Amino acid sequence: AAANIGVVGLAVMGSNLARNLASREGNTVAVLNRSRAKTDDLVALHPEAGFVPTFSYEEFAASLQKPRTAIIMVKAGLGTDAVIDELVRVFEPGDIIVDGGNAYFPDTIRREKAVRETGINFVGAGISGGEEGALLGPSIMPGGSDESWVTLGPILESIAAVAEGEPCVTHVGHGGAGHFVKMVHNGIEYADMQLIAEAYDLIRRGTGRSPAEIADIFAEWNTGELESYLIEITAEVLRQIDQETGQPLVDVIVDQAGAKGTGAWTVQTALALGVPVSGIAEATFARSLSSHPEQRAVAAHLPGPEGEFTVDDVDAFIEDVRLALYASKIVAYSQGFDEIRAGATEYGWSIDLGAVAKIWRAGCIIRAQFLNRIADAYAAEPDLPALLTAPYFAEALSRGQASWRRVVIAAAQAGIPAPAFSSSLSYYDGIRAERLPAALIQGQRDFFGAHTYRRIDKEGTFHTLWSGDRTEIPAVDTH
Ligand code: NBP
């Protein structure tokens, strides 16, 4: 056996990951693809990689040193199950199957259980960073057993992105923990993108600045606390001129945002776990809203506010938007980390939230300077109840809140949608509220369904005889 690692699935992600692996000292990479052509092309185009091409699962297994380690990079879903079945057939107990695709974490939990019964290890590993990340260094979020990490850890550490000398990979937790964390990463990515889009829209419509001028603003922001890959590419996209029309490219792109479903998974999972991820949810719904042109065409006739929206002090407004963006971003990340913590509790994973923040510092789409602050916050207080209460973030929120409120007011008055900005502010006001109108909701629930309530001044559960004489009686808790 000549190879120490194998890759199955040689489309763009798999072939780039295979090249990344082959470029690291000590690795020899066996490759396999369902259809032969991709294997032939990859091997012919990259003789320097020294790939071991194989054309059947038997040949693939025979080419690998034990414990055999294979990374699957095929279209998530039935393709993944088909490849796992084949690998289980030709692998032996102790071997390791890694799914690097974008699997939905319940599938990973199911697959890990089923494969484990054969004695083979199964690792669901979220991989972020797109094509370029796969080739040059992605952020990798592996789950699976401790045993598989012994063999797999050094290999993944050798190909991951590096942030301040540390590889952007950690053994996230057992079972489906890796794909769960990758899912929330993508959800946070949705929120980050929506917040940036709202900032752009408000500045453009409030100040009349051109996309190229706004590109300069984002480039400037990218030198400060907002520094991140998404802010950086936003400037690039806004600066781009369409070659056909000479217009800013952003003005000729159809304004309907697509989605592959990971944002929706994050929100569905959060609903089931009872974790409010309102920033991610609004971002996901904003994409849905944009993608219903029939409804939008009809609703375009509905009235908006009277008069033009103009901003008196342009520089002050832009700074307000910057601070609102930062504050809303803190909320979105705080909510995302809440979801990871809740998922870990629900599924029995031990996840180090600070380590998660660290492996997102490079290689992935949400990479940002900001993540160091999150890692610091969890290092200082591992059981931090809510990220936004950590001293650094609390200070940033207190510094930004007046701006944040002005921006949300301006958006509402001008009739400009800012769902992620405004829902994040509502979350902030909700979480910090001394008393919430949830008390009234409990009263309503008790009225129509005898769902009972607790009192602030004594122990126990109570019910008011709403349809009787309205006296209060002790009740059995029916929650
Ligand atoms: P695709 O998602 O387009 O999948 C194409 C690959 O899947 C080909 O190798 C194809 O083989 C193979 N395949 C399919 Br389709 N059905 C199969 C089956 N039943 N049995 C065996 N092989 C099958 O490739 P990709 O864009 O490179 O992405 C790979 C994985 O990485 C996906 O899960 C994706 O979600 C994930 N991912 C992608 C990105 C990104 O930026 N693109 C980022 C992060 C993660 P064939 O050549 O014979 O058709």
Coordinates of C-alpha atoms and ligand atoms in Angstrom, one line a residue:
A1 CA 0.0 0.0 0.0
A2 CA 1.4 3.3 -1.1
A3 CA -0.9 6.0 0.1
N4 CA -1.5 7.2 3.7
I5 CA -4.8 9.1 2.8
G6 CA -7.4 8.8 0.1
V7 CA -10.0 11.1 -1.4
V8 CA -13.3 10.0 -3.0
G9 CA -15.1 12.5 -5.1
L10 CA -12.9 14.6 -7.4
A11 CA -15.2 17.5 -8.3
V12 CA -13.8 21.0 -7.5
M13 CA -13.7 20.6 -3.7
G14 CA -12.3 17.0 -3.7
S15 CA -9.6 17.6 -6.3
N16 CA -8.5 20.8 -4.5
L17 CA -8.4 19.1 -1.2
A18 CA -6.5 16.1 -2.7
R19 CA -3.9 18.6 -4.1
N20 CA -3.7 20.3 -0.8
L21 CA -3.0 17.0 0.9
A22 CA -0.5 15.9 -1.7
S23 CA 1.5 19.2 -1.3
R24 CA 2.2 18.4 2.4
E25 CA 5.4 16.6 3.4
G26 CA 4.9 12.9 4.0
N27 CA 1.5 12.5 2.3
T28 CA 0.7 10.2 -0.6
V29 CA -2.8 10.5 -1.8
A30 CA -5.0 7.8 -3.4
V31 CA -7.9 9.2 -5.4
L32 CA -11.1 7.8 -6.7
N33 CA -14.2 9.2 -8.5
R34 CA -17.4 7.6 -9.6
S35 CA -16.8 8.4 -13.2
R36 CA -13.3 7.8 -14.5
A37 CA -12.7 11.1 -16.4
K38 CA -12.2 13.3 -13.3
T39 CA -9.5 11.0 -12.0
D40 CA -7.7 10.9 -15.3
D41 CA -7.9 14.6 -15.7
L42 CA -6.6 15.4 -12.1
V43 CA -3.7 13.0 -12.4
A44 CA -2.7 14.2 -15.8
L45 CA -3.0 17.9 -14.8
H46 CA -1.0 17.5 -11.6
P47 CA 1.9 15.1 -12.1
E48 CA 3.7 16.9 -9.3
A49 CA 1.2 15.7 -6.8
G50 CA 2.2 12.1 -7.2
F51 CA -1.4 10.8 -6.9
V52 CA -2.2 7.1 -6.7
P53 CA -5.2 6.9 -9.2
T54 CA -7.6 4.1 -8.5
F55 CA -10.7 3.0 -10.4
S56 CA -12.6 0.7 -8.0
Y57 CA -13.3 0.7 -4.3
E58 CA -11.2 -2.6 -4.0
E59 CA -8.2 -0.9 -5.7
F60 CA -8.7 2.2 -3.5
A61 CA -8.7 0.1 -0.3
A62 CA -5.7 -1.9 -1.4
S63 CA -3.7 1.3 -2.1
L64 CA -4.2 2.6 1.5
Q65 CA -1.9 2.0 4.5
K66 CA -3.7 0.9 7.7
P67 CA -5.6 2.3 9.4
R68 CA -7.0 3.3 6.1
T69 CA -8.2 6.9 6.0
A70 CA -10.5 8.3 3.3
I71 CA -12.1 11.7 2.9
I72 CA -15.4 11.7 1.0
M73 CA -16.1 14.9 -1.0
V74 CA -19.2 14.2 -3.0
K75 CA -22.6 15.9 -3.3
A76 CA -24.2 15.7 0.1
G77 CA -27.1 13.4 0.5
L78 CA -27.7 10.1 -1.3
G79 CA -24.2 10.3 -3.0
T80 CA -22.6 10.3 0.5
D81 CA -24.6 7.3 1.6
A82 CA -23.7 5.4 -1.6
V83 CA -20.0 6.1 -1.1
I84 CA -20.1 5.1 2.6
D85 CA -21.8 1.8 1.7
E86 CA -18.9 1.0 -0.7
L87 CA -16.2 2.0 1.7
V88 CA -17.7 0.0 4.5
R89 CA -17.7 -3.0 2.2
V90 CA -14.0 -2.8 1.4
F91 CA -12.6 -1.2 4.7
E92 CA -11.8 -3.0 8.0
P93 CA -12.4 -2.3 11.7
G94 CA -10.2 0.6 12.8
D95 CA -10.2 2.3 9.4
I96 CA -11.5 5.8 9.2
I97 CA -14.1 7.3 6.8
V98 CA -14.4 11.1 6.8
D99 CA -17.3 12.9 5.2
G100 CA -16.0 16.4 4.3
G101 CA -19.2 17.3 2.4
N102 CA -21.9 19.7 3.7
A103 CA -24.0 17.0 5.4
Y104 CA -27.0 17.9 7.6
F105 CA -25.9 16.9 11.1
P106 CA -28.7 14.5 11.9
D107 CA -27.5 12.5 8.8
T108 CA -24.0 12.5 10.3
I109 CA -25.3 11.3 13.7
R110 CA -27.2 8.5 11.9
R111 CA -24.2 7.5 9.7
E112 CA -21.7 7.6 12.6
K113 CA -23.9 5.2 14.6
A114 CA -24.4 2.8 11.7
V115 CA -20.7 2.8 10.6
R116 CA -19.5 2.5 14.2
E117 CA -21.3 -0.9 14.4
T118 CA -18.9 -2.3 11.8
G119 CA -15.9 -1.2 13.9
I120 CA -15.0 1.4 11.3
N121 CA -14.7 5.0 12.5
F122 CA -16.8 7.7 10.9
V123 CA -16.0 11.3 11.1
G124 CA -18.3 14.1 9.8
A125 CA -16.1 17.0 9.2
G126 CA -17.4 20.4 8.2
I127 CA -15.0 22.1 5.7
S128 CA -15.4 25.8 5.0
G129 CA -13.5 28.1 2.6
G130 CA -14.8 27.1 -0.8
E131 CA -12.6 26.0 -3.6
E132 CA -9.7 28.3 -2.7
G133 CA -9.8 27.2 1.0
A134 CA -9.8 23.5 0.0
L135 CA -6.7 24.1 -2.0
L136 CA -4.7 26.5 0.2
G137 CA -6.1 25.8 3.7
P138 CA -9.7 25.5 4.9
S139 CA -11.2 25.8 8.3
I140 CA -12.0 22.2 9.3
M141 CA -14.6 21.2 11.9
P142 CA -14.3 17.4 12.5
G143 CA -16.5 15.4 14.8
G144 CA -16.2 11.6 15.4
S145 CA -14.4 9.5 17.9
D146 CA -11.2 10.2 19.9
E147 CA -9.6 7.1 18.3
S148 CA -10.0 8.5 14.8
W149 CA -8.6 11.9 15.8
V150 CA -5.3 10.3 16.7
T151 CA -4.7 9.4 13.0
L152 CA -6.7 12.1 11.4
G153 CA -5.7 15.0 13.6
P154 CA -2.1 15.5 12.3
I155 CA -3.3 15.1 8.7
L156 CA -6.0 17.7 9.0
E157 CA -3.7 20.0 11.0
S158 CA -1.2 19.8 8.1
I159 CA -3.7 21.0 5.5
A160 CA -5.8 23.5 7.5
A161 CA -5.5 27.3 7.3
V162 CA -3.2 28.8 9.9
A163 CA -4.2 31.7 12.1
E164 CA -1.5 33.3 14.3
G165 CA 0.6 30.1 14.0
E166 CA -2.3 27.8 15.0
P167 CA -4.0 25.4 12.5
C168 CA -7.7 26.1 12.0
V169 CA -8.9 22.7 13.0
T170 CA -9.9 21.1 16.3
H171 CA -11.6 18.0 17.3
V172 CA -15.0 19.7 17.8
G173 CA -16.7 16.9 19.6
H174 CA -18.1 13.4 19.1
G175 CA -20.7 12.2 16.6
G176 CA -22.3 14.9 14.5
A177 CA -20.7 17.8 16.4
G178 CA -18.5 18.9 13.5
H179 CA -21.3 19.2 11.0
F180 CA -23.5 20.9 13.6
V181 CA -20.8 23.6 14.2
K182 CA -20.3 23.9 10.4
M183 CA -24.1 24.4 10.0
V184 CA -24.1 27.2 12.6
H185 CA -21.0 28.7 10.9
N186 CA -23.1 29.0 7.7
G187 CA -26.0 30.5 9.6
I188 CA -23.8 33.1 11.1
E189 CA -22.4 33.7 7.6
Y190 CA -26.0 34.5 6.4
A191 CA -26.4 37.0 9.2
D192 CA -23.1 38.7 8.5
M193 CA -23.9 39.0 4.8
Q194 CA -27.4 40.4 5.5
L195 CA -26.1 43.0 8.0
I196 CA -23.5 44.1 5.5
A197 CA -26.2 44.4 2.8
E198 CA -28.4 46.4 5.0
A199 CA -25.5 48.8 5.9
Y200 CA -24.9 49.3 2.2
D201 CA -28.5 49.9 1.4
L202 CA -29.0 52.5 4.1
I203 CA -25.8 54.4 3.1
R204 CA -26.7 54.3 -0.5
R205 CA -30.3 55.4 -0.1
G206 CA -29.6 57.8 2.8
T207 CA -26.5 59.6 1.3
G208 CA -26.7 59.0 -2.4
R209 CA -23.2 57.6 -2.4
S210 CA -22.3 55.5 -5.4
P211 CA -21.4 51.8 -5.1
A212 CA -17.7 52.7 -5.8
E213 CA -17.8 55.3 -3.0
I214 CA -19.4 52.9 -0.7
A215 CA -16.7 50.4 -1.6
D216 CA -14.2 52.9 -0.2
I217 CA -16.2 53.1 3.0
F218 CA -16.1 49.3 3.4
A219 CA -12.4 49.2 2.6
E220 CA -11.9 51.8 5.3
W221 CA -14.0 49.8 7.8
N222 CA -11.9 46.8 6.9
T223 CA -9.0 48.4 8.7
G224 CA -10.8 48.5 12.0
E225 CA -12.8 46.3 14.3
L226 CA -15.0 45.1 11.5
E227 CA -12.0 43.7 9.6
S228 CA -13.2 40.5 7.9
Y229 CA -13.2 38.6 4.7
L230 CA -16.8 39.4 4.0
I231 CA -16.3 43.2 4.5
E232 CA -13.2 42.9 2.2
I233 CA -15.1 41.1 -0.6
T234 CA -18.0 43.5 -0.2
A235 CA -15.7 46.4 -1.3
E236 CA -14.5 44.3 -4.3
V237 CA -18.1 43.5 -5.4
L238 CA -19.3 47.1 -5.0
R239 CA -16.3 48.4 -7.0
Q240 CA -16.9 46.1 -9.9
I241 CA -18.1 47.7 -13.2
D242 CA -20.2 45.6 -15.6
Q243 CA -18.3 45.3 -18.8
E244 CA -21.4 45.2 -20.9
T245 CA -23.3 48.2 -19.7
G246 CA -20.6 50.2 -17.8
Q247 CA -22.9 50.3 -14.8
P248 CA -21.9 49.1 -11.3
L249 CA -22.2 45.3 -11.4
V250 CA -24.4 45.4 -8.3
D251 CA -27.0 47.4 -10.2
V252 CA -27.3 44.8 -13.0
I253 CA -27.5 41.7 -10.8
V254 CA -31.1 40.5 -10.2
D255 CA -31.9 41.3 -6.5
Q256 CA -33.0 37.8 -5.5
A257 CA -30.7 36.0 -3.1
G258 CA -30.3 32.2 -3.5
A259 CA -29.6 29.8 -0.7
K260 CA -28.5 26.2 -0.4
G261 CA -30.3 25.5 2.8
T262 CA -27.8 25.7 5.6
G263 CA -29.3 28.9 6.9
A264 CA -32.7 27.3 7.1
W265 CA -31.2 24.2 8.9
T266 CA -29.6 26.5 11.4
V267 CA -32.9 28.3 12.1
Q268 CA -35.0 25.0 12.1
T269 CA -32.6 23.5 14.6
A270 CA -32.6 26.6 16.8
L271 CA -36.4 26.6 16.8
A272 CA -36.3 22.9 18.0
L273 CA -33.7 23.7 20.6
G274 CA -35.6 26.8 21.8
V275 CA -32.7 29.2 21.1
P276 CA -33.5 32.6 19.6
V277 CA -31.3 33.1 16.6
S278 CA -33.3 36.1 15.3
G279 CA -30.4 37.6 13.4
I280 CA -29.8 34.4 11.4
A281 CA -33.5 33.9 11.0
E282 CA -34.1 37.4 9.6
A283 CA -31.2 37.0 7.3
T284 CA -32.6 33.7 6.0
F285 CA -36.1 35.1 5.6
A286 CA -34.7 38.2 3.9
R287 CA -33.3 36.0 1.2
S288 CA -36.7 34.3 0.9
L289 CA -38.5 37.6 0.7
S290 CA -36.2 38.7 -2.1
S291 CA -36.9 35.6 -4.1
H292 CA -40.7 36.1 -4.6
P293 CA -40.8 38.4 -7.5
E294 CA -44.6 37.9 -8.1
Q295 CA -45.4 39.0 -4.6
R296 CA -43.0 41.9 -4.8
A297 CA -44.4 43.1 -8.1
V298 CA -47.9 43.3 -6.6
A299 CA -46.8 44.8 -3.2
A300 CA -44.7 47.4 -5.0
H301 CA -47.9 49.5 -5.1
L302 CA -48.2 49.7 -1.3
P303 CA -47.5 53.1 0.1
G304 CA -44.3 54.0 1.9
P305 CA -43.5 57.1 3.9
E306 CA -44.0 60.6 2.5
G307 CA -41.0 62.6 1.2
E308 CA -37.4 61.9 0.4
F309 CA -35.0 60.2 2.8
T310 CA -31.9 62.3 3.2
V311 CA -29.3 62.5 5.9
D312 CA -28.1 65.8 7.2
D313 CA -24.7 64.9 8.5
V314 CA -23.4 62.2 6.1
D315 CA -20.2 61.4 8.0
A316 CA -22.1 61.0 11.3
F317 CA -24.7 58.8 9.6
I318 CA -22.0 56.5 8.1
E319 CA -20.4 56.2 11.5
D320 CA -23.8 55.4 13.0
V321 CA -24.3 52.6 10.4
R322 CA -20.8 51.2 11.2
L323 CA -21.5 51.0 14.9
A324 CA -25.0 49.5 14.3
L325 CA -23.4 46.9 12.0
Y326 CA -20.9 46.0 14.7
A327 CA -23.5 45.8 17.4
S328 CA -25.8 43.7 15.3
K329 CA -22.9 41.4 14.4
I330 CA -22.1 40.8 18.1
V331 CA -25.8 39.8 18.6
A332 CA -25.7 37.4 15.6
Y333 CA -22.5 35.7 16.9
S334 CA -23.8 35.6 20.5
Q335 CA -26.9 33.8 19.3
G336 CA -24.9 31.4 17.1
F337 CA -22.7 30.4 20.0
D338 CA -25.8 30.0 22.1
E339 CA -27.1 27.5 19.5
I340 CA -23.8 25.6 19.6
R341 CA -23.9 25.4 23.3
A342 CA -27.6 24.2 23.3
G343 CA -26.8 21.6 20.6
A344 CA -23.9 20.3 22.7
T345 CA -26.2 19.9 25.7
E346 CA -28.9 18.3 23.6
Y347 CA -26.7 15.8 21.9
G348 CA -24.1 15.2 24.7
W349 CA -21.1 16.7 22.9
S350 CA -18.4 18.5 24.8
I351 CA -17.6 21.5 22.6
D352 CA -15.0 24.2 23.6
L353 CA -16.6 27.4 22.3
G354 CA -13.4 29.3 22.4
A355 CA -11.7 26.6 20.3
V356 CA -14.5 27.0 17.7
A357 CA -13.9 30.7 17.5
K358 CA -10.2 30.1 17.0
I359 CA -10.6 27.7 14.1
W360 CA -12.9 30.3 12.3
R361 CA -10.1 32.9 12.4
A362 CA -8.8 31.8 9.0
G363 CA -9.7 29.7 6.0
C364 CA -13.5 30.1 6.3
I365 CA -16.0 32.6 5.0
I366 CA -16.7 34.3 8.3
R367 CA -13.0 34.7 9.1
A368 CA -12.4 37.9 11.0
Q369 CA -10.3 39.6 13.5
F370 CA -13.4 39.7 15.7
L371 CA -13.1 36.0 16.4
N372 CA -10.0 36.6 18.6
R373 CA -12.2 38.6 20.8
I374 CA -14.7 35.7 21.1
A375 CA -11.9 33.3 21.9
D376 CA -10.6 35.7 24.5
A377 CA -14.1 36.0 26.1
Y378 CA -14.4 32.2 26.4
A379 CA -10.9 31.8 27.6
A380 CA -11.6 34.3 30.4
E381 CA -15.0 32.7 31.3
P382 CA -15.6 29.3 29.7
D383 CA -19.2 29.2 31.1
L384 CA -20.1 32.7 29.9
P385 CA -23.9 32.7 29.8
A386 CA -24.2 34.9 26.8
L387 CA -21.3 36.1 24.6
L388 CA -22.7 39.7 24.4
T389 CA -22.3 40.1 28.1
A390 CA -18.5 39.6 28.0
P391 CA -16.8 42.8 29.0
Y392 CA -15.3 43.6 25.6
F393 CA -18.6 43.1 23.8
A394 CA -20.7 44.8 26.5
E395 CA -18.5 47.8 26.1
A396 CA -18.9 47.7 22.2
L397 CA -22.6 47.5 22.6
S398 CA -22.8 50.3 25.1
R399 CA -20.6 52.4 22.8
G400 CA -22.8 51.6 19.7
Q401 CA -26.3 51.5 21.1
A402 CA -27.2 55.2 20.5
S403 CA -26.0 54.9 16.9
W404 CA -27.8 51.6 16.5
R405 CA -31.1 53.1 17.7
R406 CA -30.7 56.1 15.4
V407 CA -30.1 53.8 12.4
V408 CA -33.1 51.6 13.1
I409 CA -35.3 54.7 13.6
A410 CA -34.0 56.2 10.3
A411 CA -34.6 52.9 8.5
A412 CA -38.2 52.7 9.8
Q413 CA -38.9 56.4 9.0
A414 CA -37.4 56.1 5.5
G415 CA -39.2 52.9 4.7
I416 CA -35.9 51.0 4.2
P417 CA -36.0 47.4 5.3
A418 CA -33.4 46.6 7.9
P419 CA -34.7 43.3 9.4
A420 CA -31.4 42.1 10.8
F421 CA -30.4 45.5 12.3
S422 CA -33.8 46.0 13.9
S423 CA -34.3 42.4 15.2
S424 CA -30.8 42.4 16.7
L425 CA -31.6 45.6 18.5
S426 CA -34.9 44.1 19.8
Y427 CA -33.0 41.0 21.0
Y428 CA -30.6 43.2 22.8
D429 CA -33.4 45.1 24.5
G430 CA -35.2 41.9 25.2
I431 CA -32.3 40.0 26.8
R432 CA -31.3 43.0 29.0
A433 CA -34.9 43.8 30.1
E434 CA -35.6 43.6 33.8
R435 CA -39.1 42.5 33.1
L436 CA -40.7 41.3 29.9
P437 CA -44.4 41.2 28.9
A438 CA -44.0 37.4 29.0
A439 CA -45.9 37.8 32.3
L440 CA -49.0 38.8 30.3
I441 CA -48.5 35.9 27.9
Q442 CA -48.6 33.6 30.9
G443 CA -51.7 35.3 32.1
Q444 CA -53.3 34.7 28.7
R445 CA -52.2 31.1 28.6
D446 CA -53.7 30.5 32.0
F447 CA -56.9 32.2 30.9
F448 CA -57.6 30.1 27.8
G449 CA -55.8 26.9 28.6
A450 CA -55.3 26.8 32.4
H451 CA -51.6 26.5 31.7
T452 CA -50.8 28.0 35.1
Y453 CA -48.2 30.6 36.2
R454 CA -45.6 31.1 38.8
R455 CA -45.5 34.2 41.1
I456 CA -42.7 36.5 41.8
D457 CA -43.4 36.5 45.5
K458 CA -43.8 32.9 46.5
E459 CA -43.0 29.3 45.5
G460 CA -45.4 27.1 43.6
T461 CA -47.7 27.1 40.6
F462 CA -51.0 28.9 40.4
H463 CA -54.2 29.2 38.4
T464 CA -56.9 31.8 38.4
L465 CA -60.5 30.6 38.1
W466 CA -61.1 32.8 35.1
S467 CA -64.5 31.5 34.3
G468 CA -65.5 31.3 38.0
D469 CA -65.1 33.8 40.7
R470 CA -61.5 34.7 39.6
T471 CA -59.9 33.6 42.8
E472 CA -56.4 32.1 42.6
I473 CA -55.8 28.5 43.5
P474 CA -52.6 26.5 43.8
A475 CA -52.2 24.4 40.7
V476 CA -50.4 21.3 39.5
D477 CA -47.8 22.4 37.0
T478 CA -48.9 21.2 33.6
H479 CA -45.9 22.5 31.6
Ligands
NBP1 P1 -20.5 18.4 -6.0 O1 -21.3 18.7 -4.8 O2 -20.9 19.1 -7.2 O3 -20.5 16.8 -6.2 C1 -19.9 16.2 -7.3 C2 -19.2 15.0 -6.9 O4 -20.0 14.1 -6.3 C3 -18.6 14.3 -8.1 O5 -17.3 13.7 -7.8 C4 -19.6 13.2 -8.4 O6 -19.1 12.1 -9.1 C5 -19.9 12.8 -7.0 N1 -21.1 12.0 -6.9 C6 -22.4 12.3 -7.0 BR1 -23.0 13.9 -7.6 N2 -23.3 11.3 -6.8 C7 -22.5 10.3 -6.4 C8 -22.8 8.9 -6.1 N3 -24.0 8.5 -6.0 N4 -21.7 8.1 -5.8 C9 -20.4 8.6 -5.9 N5 -20.1 9.8 -6.2 C10 -21.1 10.7 -6.5 O7 -19.0 18.7 -5.7 P2 -18.2 19.9 -4.9 O8 -18.8 21.2 -5.3 O9 -16.8 19.6 -5.1 O10 -18.6 19.7 -3.4 C11 -18.3 18.5 -2.7 C12 -18.8 18.5 -1.3 O11 -18.2 19.6 -0.6 C13 -20.3 18.8 -1.2 O12 -20.9 18.1 -0.2 C14 -20.4 20.3 -0.9 O13 -21.6 20.6 -0.3 C15 -19.2 20.4 0.0 N6 -18.7 21.8 0.0 C16 -18.6 22.6 -1.1 C17 -18.1 23.9 -1.0 C18 -18.0 24.7 -2.3 O14 -17.6 25.9 -2.1 N7 -18.3 24.2 -3.4 C19 -17.6 24.4 0.2 C20 -17.7 23.6 1.3 C21 -18.2 22.3 1.2 P3 -19.1 12.2 -10.7 O15 -17.9 12.9 -11.2 O16 -19.1 10.7 -11.1 O17 -20.4 12.8 -11.1

